[in-house]
PDB file of C-alpha atoms in Angstrom:
ATOM      1  CA  UNK Q  17      92.706  58.222 129.771  1.00 39.00           C
ATOM      2  CA  UNK Q  18      92.175  61.855 128.754  1.00 48.00           C
ATOM      3  CA  UNK Q  19      93.902  64.442 130.930  1.00 55.00           C
ATOM      4  CA  UNK Q  20      91.855  67.165 132.519  1.00 58.00           C
ATOM      5  CA  UNK Q  21      91.590  70.442 130.641  1.00 66.00           C
ATOM      6  CA  UNK Q  22      94.022  73.084 131.940  1.00 72.00           C
ATOM      7  CA  UNK Q  23      92.722  76.163 133.702  1.00 84.00           C
ATOM      8  CA  UNK Q  24      92.306  79.251 131.533  1.00 86.00           C
ATOM      9  CA  UNK Q  25      95.604  80.919 132.428  1.00 89.00           C
ATOM     10  CA  UNK Q  26      97.634  77.780 133.013  1.00 87.00           C
ATOM     11  CA  UNK Q  27     101.016  77.667 131.251  1.00 85.00           C
ATOM     12  CA  UNK Q  28     100.977  76.220 127.747  1.00 86.00           C
ATOM     13  CA  UNK Q  29     100.723  72.428 127.677  1.00 86.00           C
ATOM     14  CA  UNK Q  30     102.141  71.372 124.359  1.00 81.00           C
ATOM     15  CA  UNK Q  31     103.517  68.188 122.879  1.00 87.00           C
ATOM     16  CA  UNK Q  32     104.701  66.948 119.518  1.00 92.00           C
ATOM     17  CA  UNK Q  33     101.048  66.523 118.567  1.00 93.00           C
ATOM     18  CA  UNK Q  34     101.222  70.001 117.063  1.00 94.00           C
ATOM     19  CA  UNK Q  35     103.091  68.514 114.104  1.00 95.00           C
ATOM     20  CA  UNK Q  36     100.125  66.673 112.466  1.00 95.00           C
ATOM     21  CA  UNK Q  37      98.147  69.932 112.562  1.00 96.00           C
ATOM     22  CA  UNK Q  38     101.048  71.807 110.977  1.00 97.00           C
ATOM     23  CA  UNK Q  39     101.427  69.074 108.347  1.00 96.00           C
ATOM     24  CA  UNK Q  40      97.693  69.178 107.595  1.00 95.00           C
ATOM     25  CA  UNK Q  41      97.889  72.933 106.938  1.00 94.00           C
ATOM     26  CA  UNK Q  42     100.909  72.398 104.723  1.00 93.00           C
ATOM     27  CA  UNK Q  43      99.145  69.769 102.616  1.00 92.00           C
ATOM     28  CA  UNK Q  44      96.134  72.015 102.113  1.00 91.00           C
ATOM     29  CA  UNK Q  45      98.297  75.036 101.309  1.00 89.00           C
ATOM     30  CA  UNK Q  46     100.288  73.154  98.647  1.00 86.00           C
ATOM     31  CA  UNK Q  47      97.154  73.079  96.500  1.00 80.00           C
ATOM     32  CA  UNK Q  48      96.867  76.880  96.705  1.00 78.00           C
ATOM     33  CA  UNK Q  49     100.544  77.767  96.943  1.00 74.00           C
ATOM     34  CA  UNK Q  50     100.773  80.039  93.886  1.00 75.00           C
ATOM     35  CA  UNK Q  51      97.694  82.222  94.581  1.00 74.00           C
ATOM     36  CA  UNK Q  52      98.729  82.412  98.229  1.00 70.00           C
ATOM     37  CA  UNK Q  53     102.236  83.434  97.263  1.00 71.00           C
ATOM     38  CA  UNK Q  54     101.038  86.174  94.943  1.00 72.00           C
ATOM     39  CA  UNK Q  55      98.690  87.505  97.603  1.00 68.00           C
ATOM     40  CA  UNK Q  56     101.420  87.610 100.246  1.00 65.00           C
ATOM     41  CA  UNK Q  57     104.196  89.183  98.182  1.00 70.00           C
ATOM     42  CA  UNK Q  58     102.181  91.447  95.894  1.00 72.00           C
ATOM     43  CA  UNK Q  59     101.812  94.361  98.298  1.00 72.00           C
ATOM     44  CA  UNK Q  60     105.415  94.342  99.614  1.00 72.00           C
ATOM     45  CA  UNK Q  61     106.723  94.280  96.033  1.00 75.00           C
ATOM     46  CA  UNK Q  62     104.428  97.166  95.150  1.00 78.00           C
ATOM     47  CA  UNK Q  63     105.799  99.185  98.067  1.00 74.00           C
ATOM     48  CA  UNK Q  64     109.344  98.304  97.035  1.00 77.00           C
ATOM     49  CA  UNK Q  65     108.959  99.241  93.379  1.00 76.00           C
ATOM     50  CA  UNK Q  66     106.732 102.294  93.789  1.00 76.00           C
ATOM     51  CA  UNK Q  67     108.555 103.849  96.732  1.00 76.00           C
ATOM     52  CA  UNK Q  68     112.000 102.371  96.189  1.00 74.00           C
ATOM     53  CA  UNK Q  69     112.418 103.360  92.574  1.00 73.00           C
ATOM     54  CA  UNK Q  70     109.869 106.161  92.307  1.00 75.00           C
ATOM     55  CA  UNK Q  71     110.336 108.054  95.563  1.00 74.00           C
ATOM     56  CA  UNK Q  72     113.892 106.790  95.917  1.00 71.00           C
ATOM     57  CA  UNK Q  73     114.960 108.561  92.731  1.00 70.00           C
ATOM     58  CA  UNK Q  74     113.957 111.872  94.324  1.00 76.00           C
ATOM     59  CA  UNK Q  75     115.292 111.171  97.822  1.00 80.00           C
ATOM     60  CA  UNK Q  76     118.613 109.701  96.755  1.00 77.00           C
ATOM     61  CA  UNK Q  77     120.369 108.495  99.880  1.00 82.00           C
ATOM     62  CA  UNK Q  78     119.438 108.317 103.538  1.00 85.00           C
ATOM     63  CA  UNK Q  79     121.577 107.921 106.639  1.00 85.00           C
ATOM     64  CA  UNK Q  80     121.111 104.961 108.956  1.00 82.00           C
ATOM     65  CA  UNK Q  81     123.390 102.872 111.144  1.00 77.00           C
ATOM     66  CA  UNK Q  82     126.175 105.365 110.619  1.00 81.00           C
ATOM     67  CA  UNK Q  83     126.323 105.036 106.824  1.00 85.00           C
ATOM     68  CA  UNK Q  84     124.761 106.603 103.745  1.00 88.00           C
ATOM     69  CA  UNK Q  85     122.761 104.188 101.621  1.00 89.00           C
ATOM     70  CA  UNK Q  86     120.424 104.380  98.621  1.00 90.00           C
ATOM     71  CA  UNK Q  87     116.836 104.784  99.724  1.00 89.00           C
ATOM     72  CA  UNK Q  88     115.794 101.635  97.882  1.00 90.00           C
ATOM     73  CA  UNK Q  89     118.257  99.603  99.976  1.00 91.00           C
ATOM     74  CA  UNK Q  90     116.897 101.219 103.137  1.00 92.00           C
ATOM     75  CA  UNK Q  91     113.341 100.414 102.068  1.00 91.00           C
ATOM     76  CA  UNK Q  92     114.159  96.862 100.952  1.00 91.00           C
ATOM     77  CA  UNK Q  93     115.645  95.944 104.325  1.00 92.00           C
ATOM     78  CA  UNK Q  94     112.505  97.199 106.051  1.00 92.00           C
ATOM     79  CA  UNK Q  95     110.056  95.782 103.514  1.00 91.00           C
ATOM     80  CA  UNK Q  96     111.240  92.216 104.029  1.00 94.00           C
ATOM     81  CA  UNK Q  97     110.427  92.563 107.748  1.00 95.00           C
ATOM     82  CA  UNK Q  98     107.066  94.129 106.955  1.00 92.00           C
ATOM     83  CA  UNK Q  99     106.341  91.230 104.603  1.00 91.00           C
ATOM     84  CA  UNK Q 100     106.986  88.720 107.395  1.00 94.00           C
ATOM     85  CA  UNK Q 101     104.739  90.693 109.733  1.00 95.00           C
ATOM     86  CA  UNK Q 102     101.855  90.916 107.273  1.00 92.00           C
ATOM     87  CA  UNK Q 103     102.037  87.322 106.044  1.00 92.00           C
ATOM     88  CA  UNK Q 104     102.000  85.933 109.578  1.00 96.00           C
ATOM     89  CA  UNK Q 105      99.221  88.274 110.666  1.00 96.00           C
ATOM     90  CA  UNK Q 106      96.929  87.438 107.747  1.00 93.00           C
ATOM     91  CA  UNK Q 107      97.468  83.710 108.224  1.00 94.00           C
ATOM     92  CA  UNK Q 108      96.891  83.784 111.993  1.00 96.00           C
ATOM     93  CA  UNK Q 109      93.817  85.984 111.607  1.00 96.00           C
ATOM     94  CA  UNK Q 110      91.780  85.262 108.488  1.00 94.00           C
ATOM     95  CA  UNK Q 111      92.965  81.733 107.705  1.00 94.00           C
ATOM     96  CA  UNK Q 112      93.080  80.566 111.317  1.00 96.00           C
ATOM     97  CA  UNK Q 113      89.633  82.071 111.977  1.00 96.00           C
ATOM     98  CA  UNK Q 114      88.250  80.221 108.954  1.00 95.00           C
ATOM     99  CA  UNK Q 115      89.610  76.931 110.256  1.00 95.00           C
ATOM    100  CA  UNK Q 116      88.464  77.636 113.807  1.00 95.00           C
ATOM    101  CA  UNK Q 117      85.037  79.229 113.351  1.00 93.00           C
ATOM    102  CA  UNK Q 118      83.788  78.905 109.781  1.00 94.00           C
ATOM    103  CA  UNK Q 119      84.985  75.471 108.659  1.00 93.00           C
ATOM    104  CA  UNK Q 120      85.048  74.016 112.206  1.00 94.00           C
ATOM    105  CA  UNK Q 121      88.330  72.278 111.370  1.00 95.00           C
ATOM    106  CA  UNK Q 122      89.577  72.752 114.918  1.00 95.00           C
ATOM    107  CA  UNK Q 123      86.503  70.951 116.275  1.00 94.00           C
ATOM    108  CA  UNK Q 124      87.284  67.946 114.153  1.00 94.00           C
ATOM    109  CA  UNK Q 125      90.932  67.944 115.226  1.00 95.00           C
ATOM    110  CA  UNK Q 126      89.952  68.167 118.898  1.00 93.00           C
ATOM    111  CA  UNK Q 127      88.023  64.915 118.547  1.00 93.00           C
ATOM    112  CA  UNK Q 128      91.421  63.250 118.263  1.00 92.00           C
ATOM    113  CA  UNK Q 129      94.080  63.045 121.027  1.00 91.00           C
ATOM    114  CA  UNK Q 130      95.369  66.484 119.934  1.00 93.00           C
ATOM    115  CA  UNK Q 131      94.847  69.138 122.608  1.00 93.00           C
ATOM    116  CA  UNK Q 132      93.730  72.715 122.046  1.00 94.00           C
ATOM    117  CA  UNK Q 133      97.143  73.985 123.134  1.00 94.00           C
ATOM    118  CA  UNK Q 134      98.747  71.904 120.394  1.00 96.00           C
ATOM    119  CA  UNK Q 135      96.371  73.342 117.795  1.00 96.00           C
ATOM    120  CA  UNK Q 136      97.134  76.932 118.787  1.00 97.00           C
ATOM    121  CA  UNK Q 137     100.873  76.258 118.794  1.00 96.00           C
ATOM    122  CA  UNK Q 138     100.617  74.631 115.371  1.00 97.00           C
ATOM    123  CA  UNK Q 139      98.747  77.643 114.002  1.00 97.00           C
ATOM    124  CA  UNK Q 140     101.418  79.977 115.381  1.00 97.00           C
ATOM    125  CA  UNK Q 141     104.270  77.956 113.875  1.00 97.00           C
ATOM    126  CA  UNK Q 142     102.432  77.520 110.589  1.00 97.00           C
ATOM    127  CA  UNK Q 143     101.900  81.271 110.281  1.00 97.00           C
ATOM    128  CA  UNK Q 144     105.585  81.753 111.095  1.00 97.00           C
ATOM    129  CA  UNK Q 145     106.478  79.358 108.275  1.00 95.00           C
ATOM    130  CA  UNK Q 146     104.218  81.244 105.852  1.00 93.00           C
ATOM    131  CA  UNK Q 147     105.942  84.469 106.883  1.00 94.00           C
ATOM    132  CA  UNK Q 148     109.360  82.941 106.278  1.00 95.00           C
ATOM    133  CA  UNK Q 149     108.287  81.668 102.867  1.00 91.00           C
ATOM    134  CA  UNK Q 150     106.931  85.059 101.782  1.00 89.00           C
ATOM    135  CA  UNK Q 151     109.946  86.943 103.130  1.00 91.00           C
ATOM    136  CA  UNK Q 152     112.311  84.526 101.370  1.00 92.00           C
ATOM    137  CA  UNK Q 153     110.639  85.234  98.041  1.00 88.00           C
ATOM    138  CA  UNK Q 154     110.894  88.986  98.672  1.00 89.00           C
ATOM    139  CA  UNK Q 155     114.556  88.542  99.562  1.00 91.00           C
ATOM    140  CA  UNK Q 156     115.131  86.590  96.342  1.00 89.00           C
ATOM    141  CA  UNK Q 157     113.573  89.435  94.341  1.00 86.00           C
ATOM    142  CA  UNK Q 158     115.809  91.920  96.146  1.00 89.00           C
ATOM    143  CA  UNK Q 159     118.815  89.833  95.155  1.00 91.00           C
ATOM    144  CA  UNK Q 160     117.577  89.500  91.557  1.00 86.00           C
ATOM    145  CA  UNK Q 161     117.143  93.272  91.248  1.00 84.00           C
ATOM    146  CA  UNK Q 162     120.685  93.785  92.508  1.00 88.00           C
ATOM    147  CA  UNK Q 163     119.556  95.935  95.436  1.00 88.00           C
ATOM    148  CA  UNK Q 164     121.861  93.910  97.648  1.00 88.00           C
ATOM    149  CA  UNK Q 165     123.705  90.648  97.266  1.00 84.00           C
ATOM    150  CA  UNK Q 166     125.333  90.548 100.657  1.00 87.00           C
ATOM    151  CA  UNK Q 167     125.788  86.961 101.863  1.00 91.00           C
ATOM    152  CA  UNK Q 168     124.896  88.170 105.341  1.00 92.00           C
ATOM    153  CA  UNK Q 169     121.301  88.660 104.230  1.00 93.00           C
ATOM    154  CA  UNK Q 170     120.917  84.894 104.460  1.00 94.00           C
ATOM    155  CA  UNK Q 171     121.328  85.283 108.211  1.00 95.00           C
ATOM    156  CA  UNK Q 172     118.117  87.318 108.136  1.00 96.00           C
ATOM    157  CA  UNK Q 173     116.060  84.175 107.450  1.00 96.00           C
ATOM    158  CA  UNK Q 174     115.926  82.877 111.067  1.00 97.00           C
ATOM    159  CA  UNK Q 175     115.205  86.432 112.218  1.00 97.00           C
ATOM    160  CA  UNK Q 176     112.316  86.663 109.763  1.00 97.00           C
ATOM    161  CA  UNK Q 177     111.003  83.321 111.012  1.00 97.00           C
ATOM    162  CA  UNK Q 178     111.119  84.655 114.586  1.00 97.00           C
ATOM    163  CA  UNK Q 179     109.358  87.809 113.396  1.00 97.00           C
ATOM    164  CA  UNK Q 180     106.609  85.755 111.806  1.00 97.00           C
ATOM    165  CA  UNK Q 181     106.138  83.634 114.919  1.00 98.00           C
ATOM    166  CA  UNK Q 182     105.985  86.780 117.056  1.00 98.00           C
ATOM    167  CA  UNK Q 183     103.283  88.461 115.003  1.00 98.00           C
ATOM    168  CA  UNK Q 184     101.393  85.185 114.632  1.00 98.00           C
ATOM    169  CA  UNK Q 185     101.155  84.829 118.408  1.00 97.00           C
ATOM    170  CA  UNK Q 186      99.843  88.392 118.720  1.00 97.00           C
ATOM    171  CA  UNK Q 187      97.315  87.860 115.928  1.00 97.00           C
ATOM    172  CA  UNK Q 188      96.006  84.680 117.558  1.00 97.00           C
ATOM    173  CA  UNK Q 189      95.024  86.771 120.587  1.00 97.00           C
ATOM    174  CA  UNK Q 190      92.610  88.708 118.391  1.00 95.00           C
ATOM    175  CA  UNK Q 191      91.567  85.582 116.555  1.00 96.00           C
ATOM    176  CA  UNK Q 192      90.350  84.095 119.837  1.00 95.00           C
ATOM    177  CA  UNK Q 193      88.118  87.114 120.490  1.00 94.00           C
ATOM    178  CA  UNK Q 194      86.779  87.594 116.970  1.00 94.00           C
ATOM    179  CA  UNK Q 195      83.123  87.082 116.144  1.00 91.00           C
ATOM    180  CA  UNK Q 196      83.655  87.763 112.431  1.00 92.00           C
ATOM    181  CA  UNK Q 197      86.211  88.871 109.882  1.00 94.00           C
ATOM    182  CA  UNK Q 198      85.355  92.541 110.354  1.00 93.00           C
ATOM    183  CA  UNK Q 199      86.814  92.409 113.864  1.00 93.00           C
ATOM    184  CA  UNK Q 200      90.311  92.152 112.410  1.00 95.00           C
ATOM    185  CA  UNK Q 201      90.010  95.642 110.938  1.00 93.00           C
ATOM    186  CA  UNK Q 202      90.624  97.056 114.414  1.00 93.00           C
ATOM    187  CA  UNK Q 203      93.846  95.079 114.769  1.00 94.00           C
ATOM    188  CA  UNK Q 204      95.236  96.406 111.505  1.00 93.00           C
ATOM    189  CA  UNK Q 205      94.002  99.971 111.976  1.00 93.00           C
ATOM    190  CA  UNK Q 206      95.048 100.411 115.605  1.00 93.00           C
ATOM    191  CA  UNK Q 207      98.155  98.235 115.874  1.00 93.00           C
ATOM    192  CA  UNK Q 208      99.782  96.988 112.665  1.00 94.00           C
ATOM    193  CA  UNK Q 209      99.396  99.967 110.337  1.00 92.00           C
ATOM    194  CA  UNK Q 210     100.677 102.628 112.767  1.00 94.00           C
ATOM    195  CA  UNK Q 211     103.590 100.374 113.753  1.00 95.00           C
ATOM    196  CA  UNK Q 212     104.473  99.856 110.109  1.00 93.00           C
ATOM    197  CA  UNK Q 213     104.999 103.609 109.661  1.00 93.00           C
ATOM    198  CA  UNK Q 214     106.971 104.343 112.846  1.00 95.00           C
ATOM    199  CA  UNK Q 215     109.293 101.323 113.080  1.00 95.00           C
ATOM    200  CA  UNK Q 216     111.890 102.432 110.575  1.00 93.00           C
ATOM    201  CA  UNK Q 217     110.542 100.685 107.490  1.00 93.00           C
ATOM    202  CA  UNK Q 218     109.967 103.781 105.339  1.00 91.00           C
ATOM    203  CA  UNK Q 219     112.145 106.417 106.991  1.00 90.00           C
ATOM    204  CA  UNK Q 220     114.786 106.551 109.733  1.00 91.00           C
ATOM    205  CA  UNK Q 221     113.268 106.620 113.211  1.00 92.00           C
ATOM    206  CA  UNK Q 222     115.609 109.485 114.060  1.00 90.00           C
ATOM    207  CA  UNK Q 223     113.107 111.714 112.232  1.00 90.00           C
ATOM    208  CA  UNK Q 224     110.535 111.007 114.946  1.00 92.00           C
ATOM    209  CA  UNK Q 225     110.208 113.123 118.116  1.00 94.00           C
ATOM    210  CA  UNK Q 226     112.365 111.906 120.980  1.00 93.00           C
ATOM    211  CA  UNK Q 227     109.435 110.536 122.992  1.00 94.00           C
ATOM    212  CA  UNK Q 228     108.186 108.580 119.955  1.00 94.00           C
ATOM    213  CA  UNK Q 229     111.624 107.055 119.430  1.00 94.00           C
ATOM    214  CA  UNK Q 230     111.581 105.781 123.011  1.00 95.00           C
ATOM    215  CA  UNK Q 231     108.191 104.140 122.451  1.00 95.00           C
ATOM    216  CA  UNK Q 232     109.133 102.598 119.113  1.00 96.00           C
ATOM    217  CA  UNK Q 233     112.307 101.155 120.639  1.00 96.00           C
ATOM    218  CA  UNK Q 234     110.071  98.518 122.234  1.00 96.00           C
ATOM    219  CA  UNK Q 235     107.928  97.578 119.237  1.00 97.00           C
ATOM    220  CA  UNK Q 236     108.422  94.105 117.708  1.00 97.00           C
ATOM    221  CA  UNK Q 237     108.692  95.402 114.148  1.00 97.00           C
ATOM    222  CA  UNK Q 238     111.407  97.836 115.229  1.00 97.00           C
ATOM    223  CA  UNK Q 239     113.313  94.948 116.782  1.00 97.00           C
ATOM    224  CA  UNK Q 240     113.079  92.976 113.538  1.00 97.00           C
ATOM    225  CA  UNK Q 241     114.227  95.913 111.403  1.00 97.00           C
ATOM    226  CA  UNK Q 242     117.126  96.673 113.732  1.00 96.00           C
ATOM    227  CA  UNK Q 243     118.262  93.061 113.424  1.00 97.00           C
ATOM    228  CA  UNK Q 244     117.856  92.724 109.657  1.00 96.00           C
ATOM    229  CA  UNK Q 245     118.916  96.089 108.187  1.00 95.00           C
ATOM    230  CA  UNK Q 246     122.575  95.930 109.324  1.00 95.00           C
ATOM    231  CA  UNK Q 247     122.909  92.587 107.523  1.00 95.00           C
ATOM    232  CA  UNK Q 248     121.981  94.326 104.267  1.00 94.00           C
ATOM    233  CA  UNK Q 249     124.831  96.769 104.915  1.00 91.00           C
ATOM    234  CA  UNK Q 250     127.473  94.114 105.609  1.00 90.00           C
ATOM    235  CA  UNK Q 251     127.289  95.055 109.298  1.00 91.00           C
ATOM    236  CA  UNK Q 252     126.262  93.239 112.464  1.00 94.00           C
ATOM    237  CA  UNK Q 253     123.261  94.347 114.570  1.00 93.00           C
ATOM    238  CA  UNK Q 254     124.216  96.762 117.339  1.00 91.00           C
ATOM    239  CA  UNK Q 255     122.056  95.215 120.074  1.00 92.00           C
ATOM    240  CA  UNK Q 256     121.166  91.721 118.877  1.00 95.00           C
ATOM    241  CA  UNK Q 257     120.329  90.168 122.251  1.00 96.00           C
ATOM    242  CA  UNK Q 258     118.092  93.049 123.294  1.00 97.00           C
ATOM    243  CA  UNK Q 259     116.096  92.932 120.052  1.00 97.00           C
ATOM    244  CA  UNK Q 260     115.876  89.142 120.084  1.00 97.00           C
ATOM    245  CA  UNK Q 261     114.641  89.344 123.670  1.00 98.00           C
ATOM    246  CA  UNK Q 262     111.918  91.801 122.593  1.00 97.00           C
ATOM    247  CA  UNK Q 263     110.708  89.400 119.903  1.00 98.00           C
ATOM    248  CA  UNK Q 264     110.844  86.463 122.315  1.00 97.00           C
ATOM    249  CA  UNK Q 265     108.908  88.385 124.971  1.00 97.00           C
ATOM    250  CA  UNK Q 266     106.122  89.381 122.578  1.00 97.00           C
ATOM    251  CA  UNK Q 267     105.933  85.839 121.196  1.00 97.00           C
ATOM    252  CA  UNK Q 268     105.844  84.191 124.627  1.00 96.00           C
ATOM    253  CA  UNK Q 269     103.294  86.543 126.156  1.00 97.00           C
ATOM    254  CA  UNK Q 270     101.244  86.533 122.964  1.00 96.00           C
ATOM    255  CA  UNK Q 271     101.070  82.734 122.886  1.00 96.00           C
ATOM    256  CA  UNK Q 272     100.104  82.556 126.564  1.00 96.00           C
ATOM    257  CA  UNK Q 273      97.327  85.138 126.200  1.00 96.00           C
ATOM    258  CA  UNK Q 274      96.141  83.584 122.929  1.00 96.00           C
ATOM    259  CA  UNK Q 275      95.906  80.185 124.632  1.00 95.00           C
ATOM    260  CA  UNK Q 276      93.981  81.652 127.556  1.00 95.00           C
ATOM    261  CA  UNK Q 277      91.468  83.448 125.336  1.00 96.00           C
ATOM    262  CA  UNK Q 278      91.091  80.416 123.060  1.00 96.00           C
ATOM    263  CA  UNK Q 279      90.436  78.153 126.058  1.00 94.00           C
ATOM    264  CA  UNK Q 280      87.738  80.585 127.181  1.00 93.00           C
ATOM    265  CA  UNK Q 281      86.170  80.543 123.736  1.00 92.00           C
ATOM    266  CA  UNK Q 282      86.024  76.757 123.513  1.00 91.00           C
ATOM    267  CA  UNK Q 283      84.510  76.391 127.001  1.00 84.00           C
ATOM    268  CA  UNK Q 284      81.469  78.529 126.260  1.00 69.00           C
TER     269      UNK Q 284
END
């Protein structure tokens, strides 16, 4: 007997049925793993090489977390977070929209016992996995270039997974409201791109006006950078529970709103 559909803003109703959807995405992705990998890591590596070595040679060192560090190390610790953000966002926007609207893959899945909530959760977790994969490759390149070889950077991996899940949940909100691919331009132009430049990826946030620092304290990318960068410096994050709570809050609220908007879309 099929259970009644939840109301639009009902809490998420999920089960382990999200796993077959996740596994299906994984099987499809394995056929396109190399092109997907190059697409996800190309831009972050370009930022790292062009700014880290080019601009870094002129800047020298910057001060952050109470220590002086080479600019390329500062940039690398922010770039790996930016990579997780971008990989998750692209997957939960363009790829998820293709499966939902263009290919009608979701419609086929919903003809099975899998519920819509399970599909949305699977898409969020899948995008988080893609973010972790891309960030891991970036981290491996950072190690290979000798920018840092701190064992503590391995502890950044679960943080990067959480970062990917967070940005995936936010992207799925826009995915539910999109009528076409062009709609996602607003998300990148209004939300992701400005956040990328004010969250401490490219320069210390202390250079911002005081009021801007207060605002950026509560951005998810800032939370990720504040958790990851100290690990590159053989330090521990100053406020780990606060920053983890920020990521968890964005992820939880994002998933709830994404589910609500997606339920609305599928009931039209």
